[in-house]
Amino acid sequence: NAGVTQTPKFQVLKTGQSMTLQCAQDMNHEYMSWYRQDPGMGLRLIHYSVGAGITDQGEVPNGYNVSRSTTEDFPLRLLSAAPSQTSVYFCASSPRGGPLYGYTFGSGTRLTVV
Amino acid sequence: GDSVTQMEGPVTLSEEAFLTINCTYTATGYPSLFWYVQYPGEGLQLLLKATKADDKGSNKGFEATYRKETTSFHLEKGSVQVSDSAVYFCALSDGGYQKVTFGTGTKLQVIP
């Protein structure tokens, strides 16, 4: 039972490059989300999805895109990387009803933009 | 809006000491409350939760009681171990799909 799998674990990008952070879950969870974690700021929601084909913005969506073509996958795209996007990114999922029931988190992607 | 306030860390304790990490919240409705734990290099893991006033969440020797009158959800453990060293996050959810608010985390270091 893999839970939530994120790839890659580490990534270094140059300013202006684009990339996709992958997230997959095998628990048939309907709700998936992306957070970024920055020192002293806790976790901030970037985008979320309540089911396949449905996505919405969170607290800090600028510079990021998402799509949800299947229940299992929820990739996060950085369109043109900026140093301000240096952070640790976490994908999380929860069953129908959303995070009220508690999240399952992936192990994170540490991204550095130079 | 909703907010969660945690005590500043780091907290350093000797093994077998009693642990309290304070958490207070502000919410407009009747939120569910959570404690998550993050071990070094890993993602957050749900430690315990409580969904209504006076509920007590418990797991792995940790406990927290939902106190509506004091808007608090303090995390306690009677005897900490070195393996409990981690960052602990208090969080609340008001039931909306995007409405999960996390505290900034409290780092706990337990020394032998």
PDB file of N, CA, C and O in Angstrom, chain A residues 31 35 37 40-43 45 48 50 56-59 90 96-108, chain B residues 31-32 34 36 38 41-46 49 51 87 89 93-105:
ATOM      1  N   TYR A  31     -10.324  13.581  -2.931  1.00  0.00           N
ATOM      2  CA  TYR A  31      -9.785  14.917  -2.702  1.00  0.00           C
ATOM      3  C   TYR A  31      -8.260  14.879  -2.730  1.00  0.00           C
ATOM      4  O   TYR A  31      -7.652  14.044  -2.061  1.00  0.00           O
ATOM      5  N   TYR A  35       0.405  21.588  -1.354  1.00  0.00           N
ATOM      6  CA  TYR A  35       0.831  22.597  -0.391  1.00  0.00           C
ATOM      7  C   TYR A  35       2.304  22.916  -0.620  1.00  0.00           C
ATOM      8  O   TYR A  35       3.068  22.072  -1.073  1.00  0.00           O
ATOM      9  N   GLN A  37       5.606  24.353   1.741  1.00  0.00           N
ATOM     10  CA  GLN A  37       6.020  24.552   3.121  1.00  0.00           C
ATOM     11  C   GLN A  37       7.257  25.429   3.144  1.00  0.00           C
ATOM     12  O   GLN A  37       8.294  25.076   2.569  1.00  0.00           O
ATOM     13  N   GLY A  40       8.765  29.065   8.938  1.00  0.00           N
ATOM     14  CA  GLY A  40       8.019  30.067   9.686  1.00  0.00           C
ATOM     15  C   GLY A  40       6.646  30.387   9.149  1.00  0.00           C
ATOM     16  O   GLY A  40       5.947  31.238   9.701  1.00  0.00           O
ATOM     17  N   MET A  41       6.233  29.703   8.072  1.00  0.00           N
ATOM     18  CA  MET A  41       4.947  30.023   7.461  1.00  0.00           C
ATOM     19  C   MET A  41       3.991  28.848   7.428  1.00  0.00           C
ATOM     20  O   MET A  41       2.900  28.944   6.882  1.00  0.00           O
ATOM     21  N   GLY A  42       4.368  27.731   7.990  1.00  0.00           N
ATOM     22  CA  GLY A  42       3.480  26.585   7.974  1.00  0.00           C
ATOM     23  C   GLY A  42       3.267  26.084   6.556  1.00  0.00           C
ATOM     24  O   GLY A  42       4.127  26.217   5.686  1.00  0.00           O
ATOM     25  N   LEU A  43       2.113  25.533   6.309  1.00  0.00           N
ATOM     26  CA  LEU A  43       1.761  25.010   4.984  1.00  0.00           C
ATOM     27  C   LEU A  43       0.722  25.917   4.348  1.00  0.00           C
ATOM     28  O   LEU A  43      -0.254  26.317   5.000  1.00  0.00           O
ATOM     29  N   LEU A  45      -1.865  26.340   0.965  1.00  0.00           N
ATOM     30  CA  LEU A  45      -2.528  25.593  -0.086  1.00  0.00           C
ATOM     31  C   LEU A  45      -2.333  26.280  -1.439  1.00  0.00           C
ATOM     32  O   LEU A  45      -2.619  27.467  -1.592  1.00  0.00           O
ATOM     33  N   TYR A  48      -6.245  22.628  -5.302  1.00  0.00           N
ATOM     34  CA  TYR A  48      -6.860  21.413  -4.821  1.00  0.00           C
ATOM     35  C   TYR A  48      -7.848  20.883  -5.848  1.00  0.00           C
ATOM     36  O   TYR A  48      -8.240  21.597  -6.793  1.00  0.00           O
ATOM     37  N   VAL A  50     -11.433  18.211  -6.048  1.00  0.00           N
ATOM     38  CA  VAL A  50     -12.423  17.411  -5.325  1.00  0.00           C
ATOM     39  C   VAL A  50     -12.823  16.168  -6.110  1.00  0.00           C
ATOM     40  O   VAL A  50     -13.678  15.408  -5.658  1.00  0.00           O
ATOM     41  N   ASP A  56      -9.442  23.647  -8.346  1.00  0.00           N
ATOM     42  CA  ASP A  56      -9.696  25.016  -7.914  1.00  0.00           C
ATOM     43  C   ASP A  56      -8.449  25.561  -7.240  1.00  0.00           C
ATOM     44  O   ASP A  56      -7.537  24.806  -6.850  1.00  0.00           O
ATOM     45  N   GLN A  57      -8.425  26.902  -7.115  1.00  0.00           N
ATOM     46  CA  GLN A  57      -7.253  27.564  -6.552  1.00  0.00           C
ATOM     47  C   GLN A  57      -7.313  27.595  -5.037  1.00  0.00           C
ATOM     48  O   GLN A  57      -8.373  27.692  -4.437  1.00  0.00           O
ATOM     49  N   GLY A  58      -6.127  27.558  -4.458  1.00  0.00           N
ATOM     50  CA  GLY A  58      -5.996  27.728  -3.030  1.00  0.00           C
ATOM     51  C   GLY A  58      -5.517  29.120  -2.683  1.00  0.00           C
ATOM     52  O   GLY A  58      -5.832  30.094  -3.366  1.00  0.00           O
ATOM     53  N   GLU A  59      -4.710  29.189  -1.659  1.00  0.00           N
ATOM     54  CA  GLU A  59      -4.247  30.466  -1.119  1.00  0.00           C
ATOM     55  C   GLU A  59      -3.168  31.123  -1.974  1.00  0.00           C
ATOM     56  O   GLU A  59      -3.125  32.349  -2.104  1.00  0.00           O
ATOM     57  N   PHE A  90       4.332  19.566  -0.942  1.00  0.00           N
ATOM     58  CA  PHE A  90       3.671  18.354  -0.487  1.00  0.00           C
ATOM     59  C   PHE A  90       2.343  18.173  -1.202  1.00  0.00           C
ATOM     60  O   PHE A  90       1.549  19.104  -1.326  1.00  0.00           O
ATOM     61  N   ARG A  96     -13.609  11.115   0.270  1.00  0.00           N
ATOM     62  CA  ARG A  96     -14.755  11.993   0.026  1.00  0.00           C
ATOM     63  C   ARG A  96     -15.098  12.714   1.315  1.00  0.00           C
ATOM     64  O   ARG A  96     -15.113  12.128   2.384  1.00  0.00           O
ATOM     65  N   GLY A  97     -15.355  13.993   1.204  1.00  0.00           N
ATOM     66  CA  GLY A  97     -15.606  14.820   2.370  1.00  0.00           C
ATOM     67  C   GLY A  97     -14.466  15.755   2.651  1.00  0.00           C
ATOM     68  O   GLY A  97     -14.597  16.683   3.444  1.00  0.00           O
ATOM     69  N   GLY A  98     -13.347  15.527   1.980  1.00  0.00           N
ATOM     70  CA  GLY A  98     -12.247  16.458   2.067  1.00  0.00           C
ATOM     71  C   GLY A  98     -11.420  16.304   3.317  1.00  0.00           C
ATOM     72  O   GLY A  98     -11.504  15.308   4.039  1.00  0.00           O
ATOM     73  N   PRO A  99     -10.621  17.310   3.597  1.00  0.00           N
ATOM     74  CA  PRO A  99      -9.632  17.222   4.673  1.00  0.00           C
ATOM     75  C   PRO A  99     -10.238  17.177   6.069  1.00  0.00           C
ATOM     76  O   PRO A  99      -9.508  17.024   7.043  1.00  0.00           O
ATOM     77  N   LEU A 100     -11.544  17.305   6.172  1.00  0.00           N
ATOM     78  CA  LEU A 100     -12.216  17.154   7.462  1.00  0.00           C
ATOM     79  C   LEU A 100     -11.883  15.813   8.098  1.00  0.00           C
ATOM     80  O   LEU A 100     -11.864  15.666   9.323  1.00  0.00           O
ATOM     81  N   TYR A 101     -11.563  14.834   7.263  1.00  0.00           N
ATOM     82  CA  TYR A 101     -11.278  13.494   7.763  1.00  0.00           C
ATOM     83  C   TYR A 101      -9.786  13.236   7.934  1.00  0.00           C
ATOM     84  O   TYR A 101      -9.373  12.126   8.265  1.00  0.00           O
ATOM     85  N   GLY A 102      -8.976  14.280   7.678  1.00  0.00           N
ATOM     86  CA  GLY A 102      -7.535  14.106   7.820  1.00  0.00           C
ATOM     87  C   GLY A 102      -6.879  13.772   6.504  1.00  0.00           C
ATOM     88  O   GLY A 102      -7.439  13.082   5.667  1.00  0.00           O
ATOM     89  N   TYR A 103      -5.701  14.307   6.312  1.00  0.00           N
ATOM     90  CA  TYR A 103      -4.939  14.101   5.094  1.00  0.00           C
ATOM     91  C   TYR A 103      -3.979  12.921   5.206  1.00  0.00           C
ATOM     92  O   TYR A 103      -3.482  12.612   6.283  1.00  0.00           O
ATOM     93  N   THR A 104      -3.658  12.339   4.032  1.00  0.00           N
ATOM     94  CA  THR A 104      -2.476  11.506   3.864  1.00  0.00           C
ATOM     95  C   THR A 104      -1.510  12.290   2.983  1.00  0.00           C
ATOM     96  O   THR A 104      -1.881  12.691   1.868  1.00  0.00           O
ATOM     97  N   PHE A 105      -0.321  12.523   3.476  1.00  0.00           N
ATOM     98  CA  PHE A 105       0.668  13.320   2.759  1.00  0.00           C
ATOM     99  C   PHE A 105       1.689  12.444   2.059  1.00  0.00           C
ATOM    100  O   PHE A 105       2.035  11.350   2.534  1.00  0.00           O
ATOM    101  N   GLY A 106       2.214  12.954   0.936  1.00  0.00           N
ATOM    102  CA  GLY A 106       3.401  12.387   0.333  1.00  0.00           C
ATOM    103  C   GLY A 106       4.635  12.838   1.085  1.00  0.00           C
ATOM    104  O   GLY A 106       4.552  13.646   2.026  1.00  0.00           O
ATOM    105  N   SER A 107       5.796  12.348   0.670  1.00  0.00           N
ATOM    106  CA  SER A 107       7.038  12.637   1.383  1.00  0.00           C
ATOM    107  C   SER A 107       7.690  13.933   0.925  1.00  0.00           C
ATOM    108  O   SER A 107       8.702  14.337   1.489  1.00  0.00           O
ATOM    109  N   GLY A 108       7.135  14.576  -0.085  1.00  0.00           N
ATOM    110  CA  GLY A 108       7.586  15.902  -0.449  1.00  0.00           C
ATOM    111  C   GLY A 108       8.583  15.943  -1.590  1.00  0.00           C
ATOM    112  O   GLY A 108       9.285  14.971  -1.879  1.00  0.00           O
TER     113      GLY A 108
ATOM    114  N   PRO B  31     -15.045  23.823  14.021  1.00  0.00           N
ATOM    115  CA  PRO B  31     -14.081  23.073  13.209  1.00  0.00           C
ATOM    116  C   PRO B  31     -13.727  21.724  13.802  1.00  0.00           C
ATOM    117  O   PRO B  31     -13.956  21.465  14.991  1.00  0.00           O
ATOM    118  N   SER B  32     -13.151  20.881  12.967  1.00  0.00           N
ATOM    119  CA  SER B  32     -12.415  19.714  13.433  1.00  0.00           C
ATOM    120  C   SER B  32     -10.976  20.139  13.679  1.00  0.00           C
ATOM    121  O   SER B  32     -10.445  21.015  12.992  1.00  0.00           O
ATOM    122  N   PHE B  34      -6.838  18.955  14.499  1.00  0.00           N
ATOM    123  CA  PHE B  34      -5.885  17.902  14.183  1.00  0.00           C
ATOM    124  C   PHE B  34      -4.507  18.226  14.761  1.00  0.00           C
ATOM    125  O   PHE B  34      -4.133  19.391  14.909  1.00  0.00           O
ATOM    126  N   TYR B  36      -0.721  16.959  13.433  1.00  0.00           N
ATOM    127  CA  TYR B  36       0.102  16.223  12.489  1.00  0.00           C
ATOM    128  C   TYR B  36       1.544  16.227  12.999  1.00  0.00           C
ATOM    129  O   TYR B  36       1.975  17.185  13.649  1.00  0.00           O
ATOM    130  N   GLN B  38       5.665  15.611  11.709  1.00  0.00           N
ATOM    131  CA  GLN B  38       6.570  15.512  10.570  1.00  0.00           C
ATOM    132  C   GLN B  38       7.949  15.114  11.067  1.00  0.00           C
ATOM    133  O   GLN B  38       8.623  15.883  11.758  1.00  0.00           O
ATOM    134  N   GLY B  41      12.816  14.838   7.022  1.00  0.00           N
ATOM    135  CA  GLY B  41      12.858  14.347   5.652  1.00  0.00           C
ATOM    136  C   GLY B  41      11.597  13.668   5.167  1.00  0.00           C
ATOM    137  O   GLY B  41      11.588  13.078   4.079  1.00  0.00           O
ATOM    138  N   GLU B  42      10.529  13.740   5.947  1.00  0.00           N
ATOM    139  CA  GLU B  42       9.291  13.060   5.570  1.00  0.00           C
ATOM    140  C   GLU B  42       8.134  14.042   5.450  1.00  0.00           C
ATOM    141  O   GLU B  42       8.239  15.208   5.836  1.00  0.00           O
ATOM    142  N   GLY B  43       7.019  13.533   4.924  1.00  0.00           N
ATOM    143  CA  GLY B  43       5.798  14.321   4.886  1.00  0.00           C
ATOM    144  C   GLY B  43       5.086  14.286   6.230  1.00  0.00           C
ATOM    145  O   GLY B  43       5.480  13.566   7.148  1.00  0.00           O
ATOM    146  N   LEU B  44       4.036  15.074   6.334  1.00  0.00           N
ATOM    147  CA  LEU B  44       3.266  15.106   7.573  1.00  0.00           C
ATOM    148  C   LEU B  44       2.429  13.838   7.698  1.00  0.00           C
ATOM    149  O   LEU B  44       1.935  13.292   6.700  1.00  0.00           O
ATOM    150  N   GLN B  45       2.254  13.402   8.934  1.00  0.00           N
ATOM    151  CA  GLN B  45       1.407  12.254   9.223  1.00  0.00           C
ATOM    152  C   GLN B  45       0.343  12.678  10.227  1.00  0.00           C
ATOM    153  O   GLN B  45       0.663  13.384  11.189  1.00  0.00           O
ATOM    154  N   LEU B  46      -0.864  12.242   9.991  1.00  0.00           N
ATOM    155  CA  LEU B  46      -1.927  12.537  10.944  1.00  0.00           C
ATOM    156  C   LEU B  46      -1.654  11.792  12.242  1.00  0.00           C
ATOM    157  O   LEU B  46      -1.507  10.571  12.261  1.00  0.00           O
ATOM    158  N   LYS B  49      -6.978  13.390  15.974  1.00  0.00           N
ATOM    159  CA  LYS B  49      -7.953  14.420  15.625  1.00  0.00           C
ATOM    160  C   LYS B  49      -9.123  14.377  16.586  1.00  0.00           C
ATOM    161  O   LYS B  49      -9.332  13.382  17.306  1.00  0.00           O
ATOM    162  N   THR B  51     -13.336  15.925  16.550  1.00  0.00           N
ATOM    163  CA  THR B  51     -14.309  16.569  15.665  1.00  0.00           C
ATOM    164  C   THR B  51     -15.335  17.422  16.371  1.00  0.00           C
ATOM    165  O   THR B  51     -16.068  18.178  15.724  1.00  0.00           O
ATOM    166  N   VAL B  87       8.670  17.607  14.163  1.00  0.00           N
ATOM    167  CA  VAL B  87       7.933  18.870  14.170  1.00  0.00           C
ATOM    168  C   VAL B  87       6.442  18.538  14.247  1.00  0.00           C
ATOM    169  O   VAL B  87       5.955  17.691  13.496  1.00  0.00           O
ATOM    170  N   PHE B  89       2.478  19.862  14.090  1.00  0.00           N
ATOM    171  CA  PHE B  89       1.620  20.900  13.527  1.00  0.00           C
ATOM    172  C   PHE B  89       0.199  20.731  14.047  1.00  0.00           C
ATOM    173  O   PHE B  89      -0.382  19.648  13.944  1.00  0.00           O
ATOM    174  N   SER B  93      -9.949  22.324  10.448  1.00  0.00           N
ATOM    175  CA  SER B  93     -10.720  22.280   9.214  1.00  0.00           C
ATOM    176  C   SER B  93     -12.161  22.594   9.548  1.00  0.00           C
ATOM    177  O   SER B  93     -12.744  21.973  10.439  1.00  0.00           O
ATOM    178  N   ASP B  94     -12.703  23.550   8.799  1.00  0.00           N
ATOM    179  CA  ASP B  94     -14.090  23.921   9.072  1.00  0.00           C
ATOM    180  C   ASP B  94     -15.070  23.162   8.204  1.00  0.00           C
ATOM    181  O   ASP B  94     -16.251  23.448   8.201  1.00  0.00           O
ATOM    182  N   GLY B  95     -14.550  22.193   7.427  1.00  0.00           N
ATOM    183  CA  GLY B  95     -15.426  21.375   6.609  1.00  0.00           C
ATOM    184  C   GLY B  95     -15.443  21.775   5.155  1.00  0.00           C
ATOM    185  O   GLY B  95     -15.828  20.987   4.310  1.00  0.00           O
ATOM    186  N   GLY B  96     -15.027  23.003   4.852  1.00  0.00           N
ATOM    187  CA  GLY B  96     -14.941  23.403   3.454  1.00  0.00           C
ATOM    188  C   GLY B  96     -13.759  22.728   2.792  1.00  0.00           C
ATOM    189  O   GLY B  96     -12.786  22.372   3.443  1.00  0.00           O
ATOM    190  N   TYR B  97     -13.832  22.552   1.502  1.00  0.00           N
ATOM    191  CA  TYR B  97     -12.812  21.770   0.816  1.00  0.00           C
ATOM    192  C   TYR B  97     -11.436  22.396   0.883  1.00  0.00           C
ATOM    193  O   TYR B  97     -10.432  21.712   0.862  1.00  0.00           O
ATOM    194  N   GLN B  98     -11.342  23.696   0.929  1.00  0.00           N
ATOM    195  CA  GLN B  98     -10.013  24.268   1.002  1.00  0.00           C
ATOM    196  C   GLN B  98      -9.697  24.841   2.358  1.00  0.00           C
ATOM    197  O   GLN B  98      -8.650  25.412   2.568  1.00  0.00           O
ATOM    198  N   LYS B  99     -10.588  24.655   3.289  1.00  0.00           N
ATOM    199  CA  LYS B  99     -10.422  25.338   4.554  1.00  0.00           C
ATOM    200  C   LYS B  99      -9.703  24.469   5.563  1.00  0.00           C
ATOM    201  O   LYS B  99     -10.282  23.969   6.508  1.00  0.00           O
ATOM    202  N   VAL B 100      -8.407  24.253   5.337  1.00  0.00           N
ATOM    203  CA  VAL B 100      -7.558  23.650   6.352  1.00  0.00           C
ATOM    204  C   VAL B 100      -6.491  24.664   6.682  1.00  0.00           C
ATOM    205  O   VAL B 100      -5.758  25.097   5.807  1.00  0.00           O
ATOM    206  N   THR B 101      -6.441  25.044   7.918  1.00  0.00           N
ATOM    207  CA  THR B 101      -5.470  26.035   8.372  1.00  0.00           C
ATOM    208  C   THR B 101      -4.467  25.350   9.287  1.00  0.00           C
ATOM    209  O   THR B 101      -4.851  24.709  10.267  1.00  0.00           O
ATOM    210  N   PHE B 102      -3.186  25.494   8.947  1.00  0.00           N
ATOM    211  CA  PHE B 102      -2.115  24.891   9.734  1.00  0.00           C
ATOM    212  C   PHE B 102      -1.426  25.943  10.591  1.00  0.00           C
ATOM    213  O   PHE B 102      -1.275  27.095  10.180  1.00  0.00           O
ATOM    214  N   GLY B 103      -0.979  25.519  11.761  1.00  0.00           N
ATOM    215  CA  GLY B 103      -0.060  26.345  12.527  1.00  0.00           C
ATOM    216  C   GLY B 103       1.323  26.277  11.911  1.00  0.00           C
ATOM    217  O   GLY B 103       1.562  25.547  10.937  1.00  0.00           O
ATOM    218  N   THR B 104       2.244  27.034  12.460  1.00  0.00           N
ATOM    219  CA  THR B 104       3.593  27.120  11.889  1.00  0.00           C
ATOM    220  C   THR B 104       4.502  25.982  12.341  1.00  0.00           C
ATOM    221  O   THR B 104       5.618  25.873  11.854  1.00  0.00           O
ATOM    222  N   GLY B 105       4.026  25.140  13.239  1.00  0.00           N
ATOM    223  CA  GLY B 105       4.811  23.983  13.651  1.00  0.00           C
ATOM    224  C   GLY B 105       5.652  24.259  14.886  1.00  0.00           C
ATOM    225  O   GLY B 105       6.127  25.380  15.101  1.00  0.00           O
TER     226      GLY B 105
END
